[in-house]
Coordinates of C-alpha atoms and ligand atoms in Angstrom, one line a residue:
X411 CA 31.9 -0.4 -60.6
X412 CA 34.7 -2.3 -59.3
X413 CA 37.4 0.2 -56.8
X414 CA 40.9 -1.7 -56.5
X415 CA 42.7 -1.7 -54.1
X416 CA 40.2 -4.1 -52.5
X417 CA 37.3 -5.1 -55.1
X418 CA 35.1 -2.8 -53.8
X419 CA 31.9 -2.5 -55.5
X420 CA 30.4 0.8 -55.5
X421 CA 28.1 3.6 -57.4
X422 CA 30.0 5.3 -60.3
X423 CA 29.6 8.6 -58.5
X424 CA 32.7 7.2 -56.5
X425 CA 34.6 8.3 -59.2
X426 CA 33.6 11.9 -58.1
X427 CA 34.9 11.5 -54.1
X428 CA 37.2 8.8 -54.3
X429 CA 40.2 10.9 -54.5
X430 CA 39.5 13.5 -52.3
X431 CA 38.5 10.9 -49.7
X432 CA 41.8 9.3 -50.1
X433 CA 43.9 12.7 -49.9
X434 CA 41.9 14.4 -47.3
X435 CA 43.0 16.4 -44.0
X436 CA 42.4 14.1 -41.2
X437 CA 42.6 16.0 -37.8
X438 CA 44.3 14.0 -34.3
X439 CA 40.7 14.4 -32.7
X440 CA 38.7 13.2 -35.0
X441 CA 36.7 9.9 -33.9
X442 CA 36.4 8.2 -37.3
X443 CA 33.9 4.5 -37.0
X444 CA 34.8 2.3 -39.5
X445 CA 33.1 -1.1 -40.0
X446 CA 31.0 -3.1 -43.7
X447 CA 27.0 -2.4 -43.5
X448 CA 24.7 -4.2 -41.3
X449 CA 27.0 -4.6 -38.5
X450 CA 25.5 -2.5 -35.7
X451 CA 27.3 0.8 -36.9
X452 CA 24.6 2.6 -35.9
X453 CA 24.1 1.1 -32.9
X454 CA 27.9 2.2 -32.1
X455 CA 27.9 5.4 -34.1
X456 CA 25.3 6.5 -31.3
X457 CA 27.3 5.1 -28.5
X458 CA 30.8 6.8 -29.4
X459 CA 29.0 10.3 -30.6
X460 CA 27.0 10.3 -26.9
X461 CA 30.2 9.3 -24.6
X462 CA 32.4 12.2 -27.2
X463 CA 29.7 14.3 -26.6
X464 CA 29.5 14.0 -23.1
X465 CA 25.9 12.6 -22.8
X466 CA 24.2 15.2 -24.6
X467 CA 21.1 13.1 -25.4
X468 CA 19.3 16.1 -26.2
X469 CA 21.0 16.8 -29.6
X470 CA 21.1 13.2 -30.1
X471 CA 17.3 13.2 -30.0
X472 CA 16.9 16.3 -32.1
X473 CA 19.6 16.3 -34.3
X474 CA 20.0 13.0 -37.2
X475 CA 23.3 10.9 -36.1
X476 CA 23.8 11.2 -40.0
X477 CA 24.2 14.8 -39.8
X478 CA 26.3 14.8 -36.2
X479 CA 28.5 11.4 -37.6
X480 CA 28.3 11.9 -41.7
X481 CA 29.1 9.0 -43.5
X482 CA 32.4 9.9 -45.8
X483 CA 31.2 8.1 -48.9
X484 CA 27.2 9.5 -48.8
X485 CA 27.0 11.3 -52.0
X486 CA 28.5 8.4 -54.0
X487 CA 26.1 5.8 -52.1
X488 CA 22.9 7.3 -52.2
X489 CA 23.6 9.3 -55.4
X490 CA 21.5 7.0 -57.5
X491 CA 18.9 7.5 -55.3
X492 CA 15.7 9.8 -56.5
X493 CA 14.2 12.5 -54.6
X494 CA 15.4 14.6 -51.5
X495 CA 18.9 12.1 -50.9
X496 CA 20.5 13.4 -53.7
X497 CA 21.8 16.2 -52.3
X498 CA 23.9 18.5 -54.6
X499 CA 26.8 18.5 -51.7
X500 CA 29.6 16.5 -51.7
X501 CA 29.8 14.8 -48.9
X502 CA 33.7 15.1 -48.5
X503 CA 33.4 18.6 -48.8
X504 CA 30.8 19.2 -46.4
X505 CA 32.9 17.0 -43.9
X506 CA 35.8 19.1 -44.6
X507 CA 33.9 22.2 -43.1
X508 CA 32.8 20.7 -39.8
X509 CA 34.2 22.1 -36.5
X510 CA 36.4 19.6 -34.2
X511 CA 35.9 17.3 -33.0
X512 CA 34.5 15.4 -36.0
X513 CA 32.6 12.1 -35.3
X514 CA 33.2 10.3 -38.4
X515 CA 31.2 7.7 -40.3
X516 CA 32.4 5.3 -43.0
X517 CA 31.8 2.0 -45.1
X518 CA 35.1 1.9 -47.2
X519 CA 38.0 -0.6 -46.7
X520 CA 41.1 0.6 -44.8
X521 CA 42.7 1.0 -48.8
X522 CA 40.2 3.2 -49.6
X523 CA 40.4 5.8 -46.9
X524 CA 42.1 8.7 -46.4
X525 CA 45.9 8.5 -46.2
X526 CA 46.3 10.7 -43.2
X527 CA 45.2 8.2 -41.0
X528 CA 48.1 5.9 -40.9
X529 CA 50.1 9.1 -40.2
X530 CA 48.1 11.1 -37.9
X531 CA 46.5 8.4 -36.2
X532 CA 43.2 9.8 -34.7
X533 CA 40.7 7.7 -32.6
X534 CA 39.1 4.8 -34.8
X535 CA 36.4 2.2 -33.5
X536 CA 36.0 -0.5 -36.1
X537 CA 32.8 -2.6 -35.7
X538 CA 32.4 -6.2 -37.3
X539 CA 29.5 -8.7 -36.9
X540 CA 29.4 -12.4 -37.9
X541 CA 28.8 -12.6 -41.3
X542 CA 26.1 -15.0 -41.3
X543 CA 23.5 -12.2 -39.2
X544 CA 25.3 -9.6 -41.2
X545 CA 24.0 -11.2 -44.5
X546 CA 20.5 -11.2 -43.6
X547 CA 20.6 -7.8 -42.0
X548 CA 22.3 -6.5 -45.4
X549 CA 19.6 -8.6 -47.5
X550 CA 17.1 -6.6 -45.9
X551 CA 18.7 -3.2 -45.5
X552 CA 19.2 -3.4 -49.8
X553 CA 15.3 -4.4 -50.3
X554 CA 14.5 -1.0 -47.8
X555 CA 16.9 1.5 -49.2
X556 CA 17.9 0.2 -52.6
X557 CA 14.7 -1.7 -53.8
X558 CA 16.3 -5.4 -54.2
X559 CA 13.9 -7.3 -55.5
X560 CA 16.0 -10.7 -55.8
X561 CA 16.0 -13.8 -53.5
X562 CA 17.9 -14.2 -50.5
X563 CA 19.8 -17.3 -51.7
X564 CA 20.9 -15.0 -54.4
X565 CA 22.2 -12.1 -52.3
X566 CA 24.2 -15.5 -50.2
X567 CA 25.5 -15.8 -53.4
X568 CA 26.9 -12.9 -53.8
X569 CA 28.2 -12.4 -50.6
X570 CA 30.1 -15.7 -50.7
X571 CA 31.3 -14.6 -53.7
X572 CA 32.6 -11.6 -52.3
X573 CA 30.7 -9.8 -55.1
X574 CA 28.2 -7.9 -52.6
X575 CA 27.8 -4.3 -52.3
X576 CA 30.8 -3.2 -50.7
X577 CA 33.0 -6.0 -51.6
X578 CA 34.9 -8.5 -49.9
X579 CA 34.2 -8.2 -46.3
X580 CA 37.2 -10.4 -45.0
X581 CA 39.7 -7.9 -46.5
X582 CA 38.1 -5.5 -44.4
X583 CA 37.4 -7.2 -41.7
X584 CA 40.9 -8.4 -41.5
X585 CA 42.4 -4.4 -42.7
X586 CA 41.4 -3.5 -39.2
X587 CA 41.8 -6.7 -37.2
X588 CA 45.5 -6.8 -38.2
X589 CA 45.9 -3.3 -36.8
X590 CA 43.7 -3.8 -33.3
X591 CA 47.0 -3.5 -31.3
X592 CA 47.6 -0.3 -32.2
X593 CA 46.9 2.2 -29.7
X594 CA 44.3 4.2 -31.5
X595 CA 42.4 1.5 -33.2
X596 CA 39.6 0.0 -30.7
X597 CA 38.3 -2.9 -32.5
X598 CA 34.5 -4.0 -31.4
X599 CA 31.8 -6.7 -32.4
X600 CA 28.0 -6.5 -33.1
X601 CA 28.1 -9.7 -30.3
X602 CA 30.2 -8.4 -28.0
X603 CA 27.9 -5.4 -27.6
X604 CA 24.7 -7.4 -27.1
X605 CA 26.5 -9.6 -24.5
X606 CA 28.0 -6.6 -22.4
X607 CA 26.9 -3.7 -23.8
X608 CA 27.5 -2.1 -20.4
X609 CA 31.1 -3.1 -19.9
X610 CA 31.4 -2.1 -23.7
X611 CA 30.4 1.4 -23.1
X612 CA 33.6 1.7 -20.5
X613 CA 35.8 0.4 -22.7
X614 CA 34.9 3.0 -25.3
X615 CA 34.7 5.4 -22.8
X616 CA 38.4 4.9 -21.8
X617 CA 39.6 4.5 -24.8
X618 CA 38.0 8.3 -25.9
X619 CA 39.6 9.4 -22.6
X620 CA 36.2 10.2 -20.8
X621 CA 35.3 9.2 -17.6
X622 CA 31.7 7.9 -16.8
X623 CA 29.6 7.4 -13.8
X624 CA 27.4 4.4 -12.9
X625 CA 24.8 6.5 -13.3
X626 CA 25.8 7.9 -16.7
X627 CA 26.8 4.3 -17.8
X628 CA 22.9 2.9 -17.3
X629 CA 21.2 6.1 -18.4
X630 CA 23.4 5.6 -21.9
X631 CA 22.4 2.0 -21.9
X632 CA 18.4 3.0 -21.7
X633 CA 19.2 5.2 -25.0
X634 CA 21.2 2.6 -26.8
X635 CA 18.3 -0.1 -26.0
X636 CA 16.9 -1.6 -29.1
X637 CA 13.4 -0.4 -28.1
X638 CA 14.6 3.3 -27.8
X639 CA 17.0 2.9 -30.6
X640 CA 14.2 1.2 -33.0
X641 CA 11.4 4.3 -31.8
X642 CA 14.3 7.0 -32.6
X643 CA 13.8 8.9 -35.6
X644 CA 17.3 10.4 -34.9
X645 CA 18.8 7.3 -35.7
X646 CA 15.8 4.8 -37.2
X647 CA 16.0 6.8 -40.7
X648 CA 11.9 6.4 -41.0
X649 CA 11.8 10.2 -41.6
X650 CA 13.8 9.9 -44.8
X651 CA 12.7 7.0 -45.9
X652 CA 8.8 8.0 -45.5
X653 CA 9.7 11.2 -47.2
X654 CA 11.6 9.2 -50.3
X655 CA 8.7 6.7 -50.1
X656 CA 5.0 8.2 -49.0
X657 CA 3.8 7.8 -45.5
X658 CA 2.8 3.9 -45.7
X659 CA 6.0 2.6 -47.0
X660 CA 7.4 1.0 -43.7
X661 CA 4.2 0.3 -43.2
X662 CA 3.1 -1.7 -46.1
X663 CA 6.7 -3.0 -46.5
X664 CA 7.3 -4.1 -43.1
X665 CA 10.7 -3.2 -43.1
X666 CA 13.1 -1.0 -40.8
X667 CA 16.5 -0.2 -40.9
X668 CA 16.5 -0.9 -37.3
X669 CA 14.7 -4.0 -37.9
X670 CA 15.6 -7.4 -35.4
X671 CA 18.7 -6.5 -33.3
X672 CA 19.2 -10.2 -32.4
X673 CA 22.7 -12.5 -32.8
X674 CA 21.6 -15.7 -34.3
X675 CA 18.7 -14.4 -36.5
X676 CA 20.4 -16.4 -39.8
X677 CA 18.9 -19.5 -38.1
X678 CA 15.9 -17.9 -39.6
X679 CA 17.1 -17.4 -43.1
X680 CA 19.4 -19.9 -44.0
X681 CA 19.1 -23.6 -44.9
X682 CA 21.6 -25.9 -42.9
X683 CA 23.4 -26.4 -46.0
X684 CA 23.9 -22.6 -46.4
X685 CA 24.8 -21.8 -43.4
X686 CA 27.7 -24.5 -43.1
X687 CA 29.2 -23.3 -46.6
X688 CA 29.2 -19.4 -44.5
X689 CA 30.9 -21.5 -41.8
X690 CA 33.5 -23.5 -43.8
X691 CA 33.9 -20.1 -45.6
X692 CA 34.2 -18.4 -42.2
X693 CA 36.9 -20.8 -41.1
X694 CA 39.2 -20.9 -44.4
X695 CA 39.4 -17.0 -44.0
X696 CA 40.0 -16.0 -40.2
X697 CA 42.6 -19.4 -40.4
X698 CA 45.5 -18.4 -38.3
X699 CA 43.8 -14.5 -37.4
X700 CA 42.8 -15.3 -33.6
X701 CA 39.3 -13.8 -35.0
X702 CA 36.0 -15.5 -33.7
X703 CA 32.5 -14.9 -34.2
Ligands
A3P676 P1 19.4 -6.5 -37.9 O1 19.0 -6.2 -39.3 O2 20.0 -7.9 -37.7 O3 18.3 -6.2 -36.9 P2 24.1 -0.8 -39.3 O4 23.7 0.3 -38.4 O5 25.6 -1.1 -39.4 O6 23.4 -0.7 -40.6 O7 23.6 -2.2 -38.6 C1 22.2 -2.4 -38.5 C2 22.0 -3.6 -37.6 O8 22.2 -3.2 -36.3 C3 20.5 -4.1 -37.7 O9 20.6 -5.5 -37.5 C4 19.9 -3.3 -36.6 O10 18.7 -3.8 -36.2 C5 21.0 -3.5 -35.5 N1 20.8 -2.5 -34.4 C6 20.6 -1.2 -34.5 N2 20.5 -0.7 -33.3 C7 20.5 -1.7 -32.4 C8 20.4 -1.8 -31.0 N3 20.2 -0.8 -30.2 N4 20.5 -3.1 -30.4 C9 20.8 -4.2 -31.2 N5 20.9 -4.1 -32.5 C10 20.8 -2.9 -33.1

């Protein structure tokens, strides 16, 4: 269904959650990470959670980063989902009983989140991606978790259209871009991380107030590897998704949710054609913003 403000398109078990995610108790030290699917949340989800948690890669190994970092909106987007994902909790409510700090996780559009936020201002990291990678990344992410069987020029389609899952993504790109000045807002790209991911990691750290070493800096950097990242089942969701789908599935599919990790990989996907009507799109929306890709 269609969630205004915004367009959002989501599951109808929104309906259930939508309000209590809107009027619900955000805490000063929360961390909340905000950014659309397939932009390399995960990737930063892990990064912020480790440097907040002051390196303990132990728990990140043991413990999923969807349980330590829930995502808000969970039991309205896998809801639909058969088998051991549809959890009876609410996943507001069980976010409501975690201790502090709380490492949050969510896909919704600044309109759509909690109200507290603009008034209590806790720590928020929002992640964007250039569209064009994002696209392909999401195309894939919907055939693995939500068995898309149409084309990929059809999914382009959508996205241009701004009718994707999730909605328009300039609106909420742009929701947090507009705000990046603010003192606890640290806005962050997919490309920016694989350029620097080392200088990255300090600015996150100073912006959580936490102070790392060199050593502690590289050691983070080995974890947050694709290699490591793509061979974690703390983060790689191949646990969940071999229990939802038999043993073979990622197998016989060949798909992962940590699947390429590269900036450019539409080059792969999309016709020259396609890709210059995501550029000329690109360009008539960040206009005037100061926002590059
Ligand atoms: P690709 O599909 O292009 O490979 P999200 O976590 O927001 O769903 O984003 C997923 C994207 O981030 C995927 O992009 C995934 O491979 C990429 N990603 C995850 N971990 C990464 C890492 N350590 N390094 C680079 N990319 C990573």
């Amino acid at each position: 269904m269609e969630v205004n403000p915004g367009r959002v398109l989501l599951p109808h078990d929104y309906r259930r959650i939508g309000e209590l995610i809107l009027d619900m108790e955000i805490r000063k030290d929360d961390v909340v990470l905000v950014s659309y699917p397939r932009t390399g949340s995960t990737w930063a989800q892990e990064m912020v959670w480790l440097i907040g948690n002051d390196l303990d890669f132990e728990r990140a190994k043991t413990v999923p980063q969807l349980t330590r970092s829930p995502l808000l909106e969970l039991s309205a987007v896998l809801s639909h989902e058969p088998g051991e994902w549809k959890k009876d909790l609410n996943s507001v409510e069980s976010v409501q009983l975690l201790p502090s700090p709380r490492y949050l996780k969510t896909h919704l559009p600044w309109e759509l989140l909690p109200t507290q936020l603009s008034t209590v201002k806790p720590k928020i990291i929002y992640v964007a991606r250039n569209p064009k990678d994002m696209c392909v990344s999401f195309y894939h992410y919907c055939m693995l978790i939500h068995n898309l069987k149409g084309s990929f020029e059809d999914f382009c389609e959508l996205f241009l259209r701004d009718r994707a899952p999730m909605g328009p993504i300039w609106n909420h790109i742009l929701g947090f871009w507009s705000r990046r000045h603010e003192p606890n807002i640290l806005f962050l790209t997919y490309e920016e991380m694989k350029r620097d991911l080392s200088g990255i990691i300090r600015t996150t750290a100073d912006f959580l107030g936490k102070t790392l070493s060199e050593n502690d800096v590289n050691r983070l950097e080995e974890h947050l590897s694709f290699g490591s990242m793509k061979k974690n089942p703390a983060v790689n969701l191949e646990p969940m998704l071999e229990k939802k789908n038999g043993p073979s599935f990622l197998r016989d599919s060949g798909l992962h949710f940590i699947r390429k990790g590269e900036v450019g990989d539409w080059k792969n996907h999309m016709s020259s054609d396609l890709a210059a009507r995501f550029d000329s799109w690109t360009e008539e929306n960040l206009r005037g913003t100061g926002l590059r890709f």
